[in-house]
XYZ file of C-alpha atoms in Angstrom:
185
model
C -3.320 -13.311 -10.591
C -4.640 -9.732 -11.939
C -3.463 -8.273 -8.598
C 0.095 -9.211 -8.295
C -0.424 -8.171 -12.026
C -0.925 -5.153 -11.266
C 1.401 -4.565 -8.364
C 4.118 -5.111 -11.379
C 2.675 -2.668 -13.902
C 2.842 0.526 -11.591
C 3.851 0.425 -7.836
C 1.355 2.645 -6.352
C -0.675 0.220 -6.479
C 1.488 -0.788 -2.963
C -0.816 1.819 -1.636
C -3.661 -0.186 -0.948
C -2.357 -3.849 -1.280
C -2.157 -4.176 2.199
C -6.124 -4.830 2.706
C -5.943 -6.843 -0.049
C -3.119 -9.251 0.735
C -5.042 -9.637 4.342
C -7.909 -10.470 2.573
C -5.933 -13.244 0.831
C -4.659 -14.347 3.533
C -7.882 -14.678 5.967
C -9.601 -16.506 2.545
C -6.473 -19.013 2.928
C -6.492 -19.443 6.367
C -10.881 -19.979 6.845
C -11.363 -23.662 5.780
C -11.217 -24.690 9.231
C -8.580 -27.110 8.840
C -4.904 -27.556 8.642
C -4.364 -28.711 5.233
C -6.830 -26.845 2.977
C -5.388 -24.282 4.312
C -2.155 -25.049 3.252
C -2.943 -25.589 0.577
C -4.794 -22.468 -0.763
C -1.930 -20.697 0.816
C 0.452 -22.816 -1.157
C -1.672 -21.613 -4.038
C -2.147 -18.060 -3.512
C 1.828 -17.570 -2.292
C 2.812 -19.886 -5.493
C 0.499 -17.491 -8.114
C 2.445 -14.493 -6.627
C 6.360 -16.862 -7.311
C 4.916 -17.315 -10.497
C 3.424 -13.868 -11.426
C 6.728 -12.050 -10.558
C 8.916 -14.397 -12.090
C 7.590 -14.106 -15.339
C 7.736 -10.297 -14.882
C 10.936 -10.220 -13.956
C 12.083 -12.791 -16.479
C 12.879 -10.292 -19.397
C 15.371 -9.095 -17.210
C 19.228 -10.662 -16.257
C 18.703 -11.558 -12.349
C 21.412 -9.075 -11.531
C 19.437 -6.293 -12.241
C 16.453 -7.355 -10.204
C 18.047 -5.248 -7.323
C 17.457 -1.882 -9.435
C 14.284 -3.002 -9.755
C 13.089 -3.504 -6.789
C 14.793 0.082 -6.067
C 12.494 1.380 -8.279
C 9.749 0.197 -6.050
C 10.940 1.001 -3.332
C 12.603 4.411 -3.501
C 14.077 5.096 -0.477
C 17.351 6.538 -2.414
C 15.697 9.311 -3.192
C 14.888 10.752 -0.323
C 12.024 11.540 2.334
C 9.445 13.323 -0.080
C 8.993 14.687 -3.623
C 9.272 18.597 -3.297
C 5.301 18.653 -3.830
C 3.797 15.895 -1.313
C 1.416 17.348 1.530
C 2.167 14.728 3.885
C 3.342 14.473 6.948
C 7.176 13.418 6.246
C 7.096 17.507 4.456
C 5.107 19.067 7.548
C 7.888 17.623 9.839
C 10.995 18.392 7.587
C 10.228 22.073 7.876
C 11.314 24.483 10.463
C 11.204 24.424 14.256
C 11.226 20.034 13.559
C 13.521 20.068 10.607
C 13.317 16.179 11.127
C 16.079 14.954 8.188
C 18.422 17.169 9.975
C 17.611 15.918 13.405
C 17.379 12.003 13.265
C 19.814 9.533 11.584
C 18.470 8.226 8.277
C 17.852 4.987 9.536
C 15.753 6.464 11.747
C 13.241 8.158 9.899
C 12.693 5.301 7.643
C 12.346 3.297 10.955
C 9.672 6.156 11.608
C 8.041 6.180 8.563
C 7.639 2.321 8.311
C 6.289 1.468 11.870
C 3.952 4.955 11.524
C 2.580 3.358 8.067
C 1.931 -0.442 10.241
C 0.540 2.151 12.814
C -1.581 4.250 10.187
C -2.865 0.971 7.663
C -3.503 -0.958 10.997
C -7.040 0.206 11.292
C -7.428 -0.914 7.230
C -5.740 -3.672 7.708
C -7.694 -5.408 10.734
C -11.358 -4.110 8.877
C -10.057 -6.347 5.779
C -9.409 -9.825 7.169
C -12.488 -11.552 7.167
C -13.818 -13.801 4.865
C -17.285 -12.109 4.124
C -15.834 -9.067 2.744
C -18.254 -7.312 0.571
C -16.296 -5.108 -2.332
C -17.644 -1.842 -0.574
C -16.186 -2.703 2.589
C -12.699 -3.689 0.934
C -13.174 -0.470 -1.212
C -13.668 1.796 2.280
C -10.111 -0.917 3.131
C -8.205 0.053 0.216
C -9.285 3.520 0.326
C -8.036 4.262 3.749
C -4.882 2.204 3.659
C -4.078 4.383 0.566
C -4.661 8.050 2.413
C -2.381 6.214 4.962
C 0.243 5.066 3.305
C -0.030 8.008 1.419
C 0.599 10.142 4.354
C 3.052 8.444 6.181
C 5.127 6.461 3.632
C 8.970 6.831 2.714
C 8.808 9.282 -0.954
C 5.884 9.523 -2.330
C 4.435 11.511 -5.002
C 1.573 13.707 -4.926
C -0.417 11.844 -7.435
C -0.965 8.767 -5.854
C -2.970 10.732 -3.843
C -5.583 10.113 -6.457
C -5.425 6.095 -5.491
C -7.211 6.592 -1.886
C -9.616 9.643 -3.815
C -10.954 7.112 -6.474
C -11.380 4.001 -4.126
C -13.354 6.456 -1.764
C -15.652 7.354 -5.074
C -15.827 3.894 -5.751
C -16.868 2.928 -2.225
C -19.501 6.094 -2.163
C -23.098 5.116 -1.313
C -24.487 8.373 -2.582
C -25.722 8.761 1.070
C -23.567 11.678 2.076
C -22.470 9.936 5.148
C -19.432 8.160 6.122
C -17.678 6.993 2.985
C -20.427 8.921 0.829
C -19.943 11.939 -1.224
C -20.200 15.679 0.136
C -23.508 16.736 -0.549
C -24.934 13.738 -1.927
C -28.550 13.590 -1.022
C -29.444 10.697 1.416
C -31.755 7.532 0.633
C -35.246 7.861 1.414
C-alpha cells in the first residue's frame, strides 16, 4: 500500500520500483504450494489495483489517459536538455540518434536498454530473504540504470539513485560504501 501510494505521488518512484516489484513477486511465490502463492499474489494485485483506483477516483475516467501520459512522458522527447544520460550523448554529432532512427525505434531501444540495464538488480531483488541493505542496493542500481537509459528523464531524478546508495552505505568505503569511508576494524 505504501509503495503503490508513493508511485502515485511522484512518478520518479518508478526508477526503483522494479526491484520492489520483483521482491514482492518473490514473496508471493515463496509459499511452496500453488494455492497460498495465488492468494498472496491476489492480495498484492488487488491492493495495487484498489490503491490506484482510489487515487484516480477524483478524476473522470476520460482524463486517465492524460494522467498516464504525465507519468510516462514519451510525447516530450528523448531527454531533457540538462540530462547527462546515454541518449543525450548519442544524440550529438556524429551519432545524431533521433535523426537516424524512427521515433518508434528510439522508444523501443530505450525500453530494451532499460530492461537490460536493470535486469541484474531485478534478479538480485528476487528472493524471499532480502535484507534492507541488499534491497536498497538493488533499488539504487535500478534507479541509476533507469536514469541512464530511460526515455525522457529529468536531471533531478539521479538524486533518487544517489539517495539510495547513501542509504545502502555500510560506512566501510568498499562496494556500496562511501568514498574515503573508514574501514571497520
